[in-house]
Amino acid sequence: MPITTKPILIAGATGYIGGRVVPQLLERGYRVRCLARDVRKLSGRGWDEDPRVEIVRGDVLDLDSIRSAMDGCGAAYYLVHSMLSGERNFESHDRVAAENFAKAAEEKGLDRIIYLGGLGHKSEKLSPHLESRHEVGDVLRGGKVPVTELRAAMIVGSGSASFEMLRSLVSKLPVMVCPRWVDVKTQPIAVRDVLAYLIGCLENPETAGQAFDIGGPDVLTYREMMHRFAAILGTRRWIVVVPVLTPRLSAYWVNLMTPVNAGMAFALIESLQYETVCEEGRIRELVPIPRTDFDHACRWALDKVNQHAVETRWTGASLPYRSERVSLPVLTPENFTIRDEQRVESAASPQALFDKVRRIGGGVGWYYAEWLWEIRGWMDRAIGGVGVRRGRRDPVSVRIGDAIDFWRVEDVVPGRRLLLHAEMIVPGDAWLEFRVEPVDGGRSELIQTAYFKPSPFWGRLYWYACYPLHWFVFSGMAHGIVRAAEADARPEAAALQPR
């Protein structure tokens, strides 16, 4: 039975952990209120239409919106972290957001705040991101509302950035040249254990006003984790340690070899230089759960990936938009004087055609000139962009906010429309829209439009210099989608023919 009938506020519901806490609370009978800057990102989750779920628009940097969101709530989870946004001044943003949250919680009379922070010895000089995690906990505790802080190191779970970095490196490189941080100790924890502690703290009042270290049963170095993960994959890996690789050089290498972009990789690697091991284990007495060892956590994460059952993924966090863009991007076609439109009729049904559209990117690819997309992805990675290695959360389903290679889903109308916003580094603002329209006789038409608003001079030079290549790729892609849909439709049509 839930300990309160008041809604539980989730700040960070669109994030990796927040998106998993919500269904856990619903399973236990709680009412949930989700705070999001872009409420569309919470559509298509399965639980978003549950009558016990309320979704409100707000921003932790906007005090008034937090006050409004907290009306009538009993407790709140603070699961916001600027590390995923790549912002240069993330520390000040984190500080202001925590101050706003603590102040609003005090004004609205909340019973509890539960915060997920990071491990690391506070007596030592830590990385900026670990320092910021600790500072946020201190700021939240500065208010009058009791705070429960959980501090975790590497989270092992399908879709987590740390796990995907580990998996990519071990899967791709038989020999790895690594810096000295591979021998620093850490205490990884399974994502299911993190969720169990988060819910357990809510339901145990004795955890109020305290900070706890949480971790799995294994204390390992990154070298040991790579060897153990290789054994799970049934292979061996050789690791050579050199003293000359700085965190930034390591981040660029990770940027090229894994789905994790350079900004995220730098934050993760910089933190790996510091020992992140639990200094105390009091949480195990107050919230006694069976802890998951590293090997089982990896196997469960791999199973989720192989079954295409990744609930949330680190790529769900949007990248920061350039200063000339609005915080929530909106495509206004009349503002885009440069565009490429491809119209292709298809013998396939609208449903069959859109099925191919929604599978675009990731393992399926872009239906034409894959080598050119790969080259564009490598170019983007080389200058610090996201590249195409991010892939997709799921090979079939698509929802607003999903990352698809170096695009972000900004709108999806099942069976009719998919709208993508470019997150590759480009001198301007780029969008890609797919619309499927029905045609007489059960046929369909694909209308594929690329929109581009160039930055002065360089943007136009880029577009016109690449125009022949753009036309070649966009035309080939539209026809490739149609061919794929018609190829699938032919066996179905043949099966319906009388014999």
PDB file of C-alpha atoms in Angstrom, residues 103-339:
ATOM      1  CA  LYS A 103      12.741  26.958  -1.861  1.00  0.00           C
ATOM      2  CA  ALA A 104       9.570  25.836  -3.656  1.00  0.00           C
ATOM      3  CA  ALA A 105       9.417  22.612  -1.609  1.00  0.00           C
ATOM      4  CA  GLU A 106       9.638  24.612   1.599  1.00  0.00           C
ATOM      5  CA  GLU A 107       6.919  27.039   0.493  1.00  0.00           C
ATOM      6  CA  LYS A 108       4.593  24.231  -0.566  1.00  0.00           C
ATOM      7  CA  GLY A 109       5.174  22.186   2.579  1.00  0.00           C
ATOM      8  CA  LEU A 110       6.489  18.996   0.980  1.00  0.00           C
ATOM      9  CA  ASP A 111       7.263  16.113   3.312  1.00  0.00           C
ATOM     10  CA  ARG A 112      10.385  14.819   1.563  1.00  0.00           C
ATOM     11  CA  ILE A 113      12.884  15.363  -1.229  1.00  0.00           C
ATOM     12  CA  ILE A 114      14.764  12.313  -2.541  1.00  0.00           C
ATOM     13  CA  TYR A 115      17.872  13.076  -4.584  1.00  0.00           C
ATOM     14  CA  LEU A 116      20.212  10.811  -6.560  1.00  0.00           C
ATOM     15  CA  GLY A 117      23.767  12.140  -6.512  1.00  0.00           C
ATOM     16  CA  GLY A 118      27.261  10.771  -7.068  1.00  0.00           C
ATOM     17  CA  LEU A 119      29.865   8.934  -5.013  1.00  0.00           C
ATOM     18  CA  GLY A 120      33.299  10.344  -4.268  1.00  0.00           C
ATOM     19  CA  HIS A 121      35.215  11.278  -1.129  1.00  0.00           C
ATOM     20  CA  LYS A 122      34.154  14.817  -0.250  1.00  0.00           C
ATOM     21  CA  SER A 123      37.473  15.359   1.529  1.00  0.00           C
ATOM     22  CA  GLU A 124      39.294  15.067  -1.805  1.00  0.00           C
ATOM     23  CA  LYS A 125      39.338  17.344  -4.820  1.00  0.00           C
ATOM     24  CA  LEU A 126      36.906  15.751  -7.272  1.00  0.00           C
ATOM     25  CA  SER A 127      35.997  16.277 -10.905  1.00  0.00           C
ATOM     26  CA  PRO A 128      33.718  19.267 -11.608  1.00  0.00           C
ATOM     27  CA  HIS A 129      30.758  16.968 -12.203  1.00  0.00           C
ATOM     28  CA  LEU A 130      31.224  15.018  -8.971  1.00  0.00           C
ATOM     29  CA  GLU A 131      31.762  18.294  -7.092  1.00  0.00           C
ATOM     30  CA  SER A 132      28.538  19.619  -8.591  1.00  0.00           C
ATOM     31  CA  ARG A 133      26.645  16.462  -7.579  1.00  0.00           C
ATOM     32  CA  HIS A 134      27.757  16.949  -3.974  1.00  0.00           C
ATOM     33  CA  GLU A 135      26.987  20.665  -4.069  1.00  0.00           C
ATOM     34  CA  VAL A 136      23.432  20.004  -5.262  1.00  0.00           C
ATOM     35  CA  GLY A 137      22.887  17.724  -2.254  1.00  0.00           C
ATOM     36  CA  ASP A 138      24.210  20.433   0.072  1.00  0.00           C
ATOM     37  CA  VAL A 139      21.947  23.070  -1.492  1.00  0.00           C
ATOM     38  CA  LEU A 140      18.844  20.880  -1.238  1.00  0.00           C
ATOM     39  CA  ARG A 141      19.619  20.181   2.421  1.00  0.00           C
ATOM     40  CA  GLY A 142      19.890  23.927   2.986  1.00  0.00           C
ATOM     41  CA  GLY A 143      16.094  24.157   2.896  1.00  0.00           C
ATOM     42  CA  LYS A 144      13.708  23.090   5.661  1.00  0.00           C
ATOM     43  CA  VAL A 145      12.303  20.048   3.839  1.00  0.00           C
ATOM     44  CA  PRO A 146      14.014  16.776   4.875  1.00  0.00           C
ATOM     45  CA  VAL A 147      16.237  15.438   2.093  1.00  0.00           C
ATOM     46  CA  THR A 148      17.331  11.869   1.435  1.00  0.00           C
ATOM     47  CA  GLU A 149      20.444  11.765  -0.738  1.00  0.00           C
ATOM     48  CA  LEU A 150      21.601   8.576  -2.432  1.00  0.00           C
ATOM     49  CA  ARG A 151      25.124   8.598  -3.856  1.00  0.00           C
ATOM     50  CA  ALA A 152      25.969   6.151  -6.635  1.00  0.00           C
ATOM     51  CA  ALA A 153      28.923   5.489  -8.901  1.00  0.00           C
ATOM     52  CA  MET A 154      28.633   3.756 -12.286  1.00  0.00           C
ATOM     53  CA  ILE A 155      25.081   2.581 -13.007  1.00  0.00           C
ATOM     54  CA  VAL A 156      24.948  -0.683 -14.969  1.00  0.00           C
ATOM     55  CA  GLY A 157      21.790  -1.038 -17.013  1.00  0.00           C
ATOM     56  CA  SER A 158      20.541  -1.180 -20.564  1.00  0.00           C
ATOM     57  CA  GLY A 159      20.684   2.296 -22.035  1.00  0.00           C
ATOM     58  CA  SER A 160      22.980   3.873 -19.433  1.00  0.00           C
ATOM     59  CA  ALA A 161      25.881   5.903 -20.848  1.00  0.00           C
ATOM     60  CA  SER A 162      28.453   4.122 -18.689  1.00  0.00           C
ATOM     61  CA  PHE A 163      27.262   0.685 -19.732  1.00  0.00           C
ATOM     62  CA  GLU A 164      27.115   1.579 -23.439  1.00  0.00           C
ATOM     63  CA  MET A 165      30.641   2.982 -23.283  1.00  0.00           C
ATOM     64  CA  LEU A 166      31.897  -0.208 -21.633  1.00  0.00           C
ATOM     65  CA  ARG A 167      30.005  -2.468 -24.041  1.00  0.00           C
ATOM     66  CA  SER A 168      31.218  -0.646 -27.154  1.00  0.00           C
ATOM     67  CA  LEU A 169      34.877  -0.604 -26.123  1.00  0.00           C
ATOM     68  CA  VAL A 170      34.966  -4.273 -25.157  1.00  0.00           C
ATOM     69  CA  SER A 171      32.937  -5.409 -28.171  1.00  0.00           C
ATOM     70  CA  LYS A 172      35.014  -3.562 -30.763  1.00  0.00           C
ATOM     71  CA  LEU A 173      38.600  -3.498 -29.545  1.00  0.00           C
ATOM     72  CA  PRO A 174      40.597  -6.711 -28.945  1.00  0.00           C
ATOM     73  CA  VAL A 175      43.513  -4.583 -27.721  1.00  0.00           C
ATOM     74  CA  MET A 176      42.937  -1.381 -25.773  1.00  0.00           C
ATOM     75  CA  VAL A 177      45.481   1.295 -24.955  1.00  0.00           C
ATOM     76  CA  CYS A 178      44.185   2.904 -21.770  1.00  0.00           C
ATOM     77  CA  PRO A 179      45.276   5.616 -19.323  1.00  0.00           C
ATOM     78  CA  ARG A 180      46.049   4.999 -15.656  1.00  0.00           C
ATOM     79  CA  TRP A 181      42.455   5.585 -14.528  1.00  0.00           C
ATOM     80  CA  VAL A 182      41.563   2.029 -15.611  1.00  0.00           C
ATOM     81  CA  ASP A 183      43.106   0.872 -12.312  1.00  0.00           C
ATOM     82  CA  VAL A 184      41.099   3.218 -10.077  1.00  0.00           C
ATOM     83  CA  LYS A 185      38.513   1.454  -7.916  1.00  0.00           C
ATOM     84  CA  THR A 186      34.790   2.006  -8.243  1.00  0.00           C
ATOM     85  CA  GLN A 187      31.654   0.281  -6.979  1.00  0.00           C
ATOM     86  CA  PRO A 188      29.159  -0.208  -9.834  1.00  0.00           C
ATOM     87  CA  ILE A 189      25.494  -0.711  -9.094  1.00  0.00           C
ATOM     88  CA  ALA A 190      22.698  -2.297 -11.153  1.00  0.00           C
ATOM     89  CA  VAL A 191      19.970   0.090 -12.267  1.00  0.00           C
ATOM     90  CA  ARG A 192      17.331  -2.175 -10.716  1.00  0.00           C
ATOM     91  CA  ASP A 193      19.054  -1.762  -7.338  1.00  0.00           C
ATOM     92  CA  VAL A 194      19.131   2.034  -7.739  1.00  0.00           C
ATOM     93  CA  LEU A 195      15.379   2.001  -8.376  1.00  0.00           C
ATOM     94  CA  ALA A 196      14.772  -0.294  -5.400  1.00  0.00           C
ATOM     95  CA  TYR A 197      16.665   2.088  -3.112  1.00  0.00           C
ATOM     96  CA  LEU A 198      14.828   5.130  -4.480  1.00  0.00           C
ATOM     97  CA  ILE A 199      11.430   3.558  -3.799  1.00  0.00           C
ATOM     98  CA  GLY A 200      12.555   2.036  -0.503  1.00  0.00           C
ATOM     99  CA  CYS A 201      13.690   5.411   0.833  1.00  0.00           C
ATOM    100  CA  LEU A 202      10.306   6.926   0.038  1.00  0.00           C
ATOM    101  CA  GLU A 203       8.588   4.193   2.034  1.00  0.00           C
ATOM    102  CA  ASN A 204      10.925   4.297   5.024  1.00  0.00           C
ATOM    103  CA  PRO A 205      10.595   7.575   7.003  1.00  0.00           C
ATOM    104  CA  GLU A 206      13.820   6.763   8.873  1.00  0.00           C
ATOM    105  CA  THR A 207      15.808   7.618   5.739  1.00  0.00           C
ATOM    106  CA  ALA A 208      14.621  11.256   5.833  1.00  0.00           C
ATOM    107  CA  GLY A 209      17.310  13.826   6.421  1.00  0.00           C
ATOM    108  CA  GLN A 210      20.180  11.452   5.704  1.00  0.00           C
ATOM    109  CA  ALA A 211      22.742  10.773   2.946  1.00  0.00           C
ATOM    110  CA  PHE A 212      23.621   7.219   1.953  1.00  0.00           C
ATOM    111  CA  ASP A 213      26.245   5.603  -0.254  1.00  0.00           C
ATOM    112  CA  ILE A 214      24.755   2.939  -2.512  1.00  0.00           C
ATOM    113  CA  GLY A 215      26.653   0.355  -4.536  1.00  0.00           C
ATOM    114  CA  GLY A 216      26.690  -3.233  -5.660  1.00  0.00           C
ATOM    115  CA  PRO A 217      28.584  -6.012  -3.859  1.00  0.00           C
ATOM    116  CA  ASP A 218      31.667  -5.732  -6.132  1.00  0.00           C
ATOM    117  CA  VAL A 219      34.489  -3.206  -5.838  1.00  0.00           C
ATOM    118  CA  LEU A 220      36.287  -3.263  -9.178  1.00  0.00           C
ATOM    119  CA  THR A 221      38.669  -1.309 -11.353  1.00  0.00           C
ATOM    120  CA  TYR A 222      37.615  -0.383 -14.866  1.00  0.00           C
ATOM    121  CA  ARG A 223      40.235  -2.846 -16.134  1.00  0.00           C
ATOM    122  CA  GLU A 224      38.569  -5.635 -14.136  1.00  0.00           C
ATOM    123  CA  MET A 225      35.144  -4.636 -15.425  1.00  0.00           C
ATOM    124  CA  MET A 226      36.347  -4.786 -19.030  1.00  0.00           C
ATOM    125  CA  HIS A 227      37.886  -8.241 -18.502  1.00  0.00           C
ATOM    126  CA  ARG A 228      34.745  -9.539 -16.795  1.00  0.00           C
ATOM    127  CA  PHE A 229      32.490  -8.106 -19.478  1.00  0.00           C
ATOM    128  CA  ALA A 230      34.670  -9.704 -22.165  1.00  0.00           C
ATOM    129  CA  ALA A 231      34.256 -13.050 -20.396  1.00  0.00           C
ATOM    130  CA  ILE A 232      30.470 -12.582 -20.472  1.00  0.00           C
ATOM    131  CA  LEU A 233      30.761 -12.085 -24.242  1.00  0.00           C
ATOM    132  CA  GLY A 234      32.892 -15.227 -24.453  1.00  0.00           C
ATOM    133  CA  THR A 235      36.061 -13.470 -25.549  1.00  0.00           C
ATOM    134  CA  ARG A 236      39.313 -12.016 -24.202  1.00  0.00           C
ATOM    135  CA  ARG A 237      40.693  -8.499 -24.307  1.00  0.00           C
ATOM    136  CA  TRP A 238      44.233  -7.169 -23.827  1.00  0.00           C
ATOM    137  CA  ILE A 239      44.700  -3.854 -22.035  1.00  0.00           C
ATOM    138  CA  VAL A 240      47.891  -1.796 -22.257  1.00  0.00           C
ATOM    139  CA  VAL A 241      48.190   1.067 -19.746  1.00  0.00           C
ATOM    140  CA  VAL A 242      50.116   4.193 -20.753  1.00  0.00           C
ATOM    141  CA  PRO A 243      50.694   7.349 -18.687  1.00  0.00           C
ATOM    142  CA  VAL A 244      50.299   9.906 -21.472  1.00  0.00           C
ATOM    143  CA  LEU A 245      46.577   9.785 -22.242  1.00  0.00           C
ATOM    144  CA  THR A 246      44.841  12.780 -20.679  1.00  0.00           C
ATOM    145  CA  PRO A 247      41.086  12.679 -19.917  1.00  0.00           C
ATOM    146  CA  ARG A 248      40.431  14.899 -22.930  1.00  0.00           C
ATOM    147  CA  LEU A 249      42.405  12.689 -25.317  1.00  0.00           C
ATOM    148  CA  SER A 250      40.667   9.652 -23.836  1.00  0.00           C
ATOM    149  CA  ALA A 251      37.302  11.345 -24.362  1.00  0.00           C
ATOM    150  CA  TYR A 252      38.072  11.976 -28.042  1.00  0.00           C
ATOM    151  CA  TRP A 253      39.017   8.310 -28.439  1.00  0.00           C
ATOM    152  CA  VAL A 254      35.796   7.184 -26.737  1.00  0.00           C
ATOM    153  CA  ASN A 255      33.921   9.681 -28.931  1.00  0.00           C
ATOM    154  CA  LEU A 256      35.237   7.930 -32.048  1.00  0.00           C
ATOM    155  CA  MET A 257      34.761   4.344 -30.862  1.00  0.00           C
ATOM    156  CA  THR A 258      31.481   4.396 -28.886  1.00  0.00           C
ATOM    157  CA  PRO A 259      28.014   5.988 -29.061  1.00  0.00           C
ATOM    158  CA  VAL A 260      28.985   8.384 -26.247  1.00  0.00           C
ATOM    159  CA  ASN A 261      29.827  11.858 -27.552  1.00  0.00           C
ATOM    160  CA  ALA A 262      32.954  13.759 -26.549  1.00  0.00           C
ATOM    161  CA  GLY A 263      31.304  16.045 -23.976  1.00  0.00           C
ATOM    162  CA  MET A 264      29.627  13.167 -22.156  1.00  0.00           C
ATOM    163  CA  ALA A 265      32.732  10.965 -22.428  1.00  0.00           C
ATOM    164  CA  PHE A 266      34.924  13.700 -20.931  1.00  0.00           C
ATOM    165  CA  ALA A 267      32.591  14.070 -17.944  1.00  0.00           C
ATOM    166  CA  LEU A 268      32.513  10.309 -17.358  1.00  0.00           C
ATOM    167  CA  ILE A 269      36.263   9.780 -17.805  1.00  0.00           C
ATOM    168  CA  GLU A 270      37.179  12.792 -15.689  1.00  0.00           C
ATOM    169  CA  SER A 271      35.126  11.273 -12.857  1.00  0.00           C
ATOM    170  CA  LEU A 272      36.758   7.848 -13.346  1.00  0.00           C
ATOM    171  CA  GLN A 273      40.067   9.297 -12.161  1.00  0.00           C
ATOM    172  CA  TYR A 274      38.693   9.429  -8.625  1.00  0.00           C
ATOM    173  CA  GLU A 275      37.905   6.474  -6.404  1.00  0.00           C
ATOM    174  CA  THR A 276      34.153   6.063  -6.050  1.00  0.00           C
ATOM    175  CA  VAL A 277      33.624   3.408  -3.401  1.00  0.00           C
ATOM    176  CA  CYS A 278      30.981   3.336  -0.659  1.00  0.00           C
ATOM    177  CA  GLU A 279      32.349   4.640   2.633  1.00  0.00           C
ATOM    178  CA  GLU A 280      29.417   3.297   4.643  1.00  0.00           C
ATOM    179  CA  GLY A 281      26.582   0.792   4.203  1.00  0.00           C
ATOM    180  CA  ARG A 282      23.805   2.028   6.523  1.00  0.00           C
ATOM    181  CA  ILE A 283      21.255   1.959   3.670  1.00  0.00           C
ATOM    182  CA  ARG A 284      21.314  -1.848   3.678  1.00  0.00           C
ATOM    183  CA  GLU A 285      19.802  -1.911   7.179  1.00  0.00           C
ATOM    184  CA  LEU A 286      17.016   0.570   6.387  1.00  0.00           C
ATOM    185  CA  VAL A 287      16.269  -0.655   2.853  1.00  0.00           C
ATOM    186  CA  PRO A 288      17.329  -4.325   2.794  1.00  0.00           C
ATOM    187  CA  ILE A 289      17.368  -5.461  -0.819  1.00  0.00           C
ATOM    188  CA  PRO A 290      19.301  -8.333  -2.474  1.00  0.00           C
ATOM    189  CA  ARG A 291      22.171  -6.564  -4.219  1.00  0.00           C
ATOM    190  CA  THR A 292      22.994  -7.494  -7.808  1.00  0.00           C
ATOM    191  CA  ASP A 293      26.587  -8.402  -8.619  1.00  0.00           C
ATOM    192  CA  PHE A 294      28.359  -6.870 -11.610  1.00  0.00           C
ATOM    193  CA  ASP A 295      28.183  -9.952 -13.854  1.00  0.00           C
ATOM    194  CA  HIS A 296      24.438 -10.433 -13.381  1.00  0.00           C
ATOM    195  CA  ALA A 297      23.804  -6.711 -13.896  1.00  0.00           C
ATOM    196  CA  CYS A 298      25.683  -6.870 -17.223  1.00  0.00           C
ATOM    197  CA  ARG A 299      23.849 -10.003 -18.350  1.00  0.00           C
ATOM    198  CA  TRP A 300      20.457  -8.494 -17.549  1.00  0.00           C
ATOM    199  CA  ALA A 301      21.391  -5.298 -19.386  1.00  0.00           C
ATOM    200  CA  LEU A 302      22.548  -7.281 -22.436  1.00  0.00           C
ATOM    201  CA  ASP A 303      19.321  -9.300 -22.407  1.00  0.00           C
ATOM    202  CA  LYS A 304      17.290  -6.073 -22.473  1.00  0.00           C
ATOM    203  CA  VAL A 305      19.347  -4.762 -25.389  1.00  0.00           C
ATOM    204  CA  ASN A 306      19.041  -8.017 -27.355  1.00  0.00           C
ATOM    205  CA  GLN A 307      15.291  -8.200 -26.698  1.00  0.00           C
ATOM    206  CA  HIS A 308      14.852  -4.557 -27.820  1.00  0.00           C
ATOM    207  CA  ALA A 309      13.304  -3.842 -24.433  1.00  0.00           C
ATOM    208  CA  VAL A 310      15.340  -0.782 -23.386  1.00  0.00           C
ATOM    209  CA  GLU A 311      12.933   1.278 -21.304  1.00  0.00           C
ATOM    210  CA  THR A 312      14.955   4.506 -21.222  1.00  0.00           C
ATOM    211  CA  ARG A 313      18.294   5.500 -22.720  1.00  0.00           C
ATOM    212  CA  TRP A 314      20.858   8.178 -21.983  1.00  0.00           C
ATOM    213  CA  THR A 315      20.308   9.628 -25.466  1.00  0.00           C
ATOM    214  CA  GLY A 316      16.821  10.704 -24.349  1.00  0.00           C
ATOM    215  CA  ALA A 317      18.426  13.843 -22.956  1.00  0.00           C
ATOM    216  CA  SER A 318      18.508  16.608 -25.570  1.00  0.00           C
ATOM    217  CA  LEU A 319      21.670  18.439 -26.508  1.00  0.00           C
ATOM    218  CA  PRO A 320      21.781  22.187 -25.845  1.00  0.00           C
ATOM    219  CA  TYR A 321      20.580  24.314 -28.728  1.00  0.00           C
ATOM    220  CA  ARG A 322      22.621  27.085 -30.181  1.00  0.00           C
ATOM    221  CA  SER A 323      21.950  30.555 -28.869  1.00  0.00           C
ATOM    222  CA  GLU A 324      19.898  31.567 -31.900  1.00  0.00           C
ATOM    223  CA  ARG A 325      17.495  28.680 -31.385  1.00  0.00           C
ATOM    224  CA  VAL A 326      14.551  28.627 -29.037  1.00  0.00           C
ATOM    225  CA  SER A 327      14.692  26.247 -26.081  1.00  0.00           C
ATOM    226  CA  LEU A 328      11.977  24.041 -27.573  1.00  0.00           C
ATOM    227  CA  PRO A 329      12.543  23.811 -31.348  1.00  0.00           C
ATOM    228  CA  VAL A 330       9.549  24.274 -33.615  1.00  0.00           C
ATOM    229  CA  LEU A 331       9.580  23.806 -37.374  1.00  0.00           C
ATOM    230  CA  THR A 332       8.000  26.784 -39.111  1.00  0.00           C
ATOM    231  CA  PRO A 333       8.294  25.883 -42.822  1.00  0.00           C
ATOM    232  CA  GLU A 334       7.854  29.434 -44.106  1.00  0.00           C
ATOM    233  CA  ASN A 335      11.057  30.413 -42.282  1.00  0.00           C
ATOM    234  CA  PHE A 336      13.063  27.843 -44.247  1.00  0.00           C
ATOM    235  CA  THR A 337      13.712  29.179 -47.731  1.00  0.00           C
ATOM    236  CA  ILE A 338      16.106  26.336 -48.550  1.00  0.00           C
ATOM    237  CA  ARG A 339      14.485  22.926 -48.844  1.00  0.00           C
TER     238      ARG A 339
END
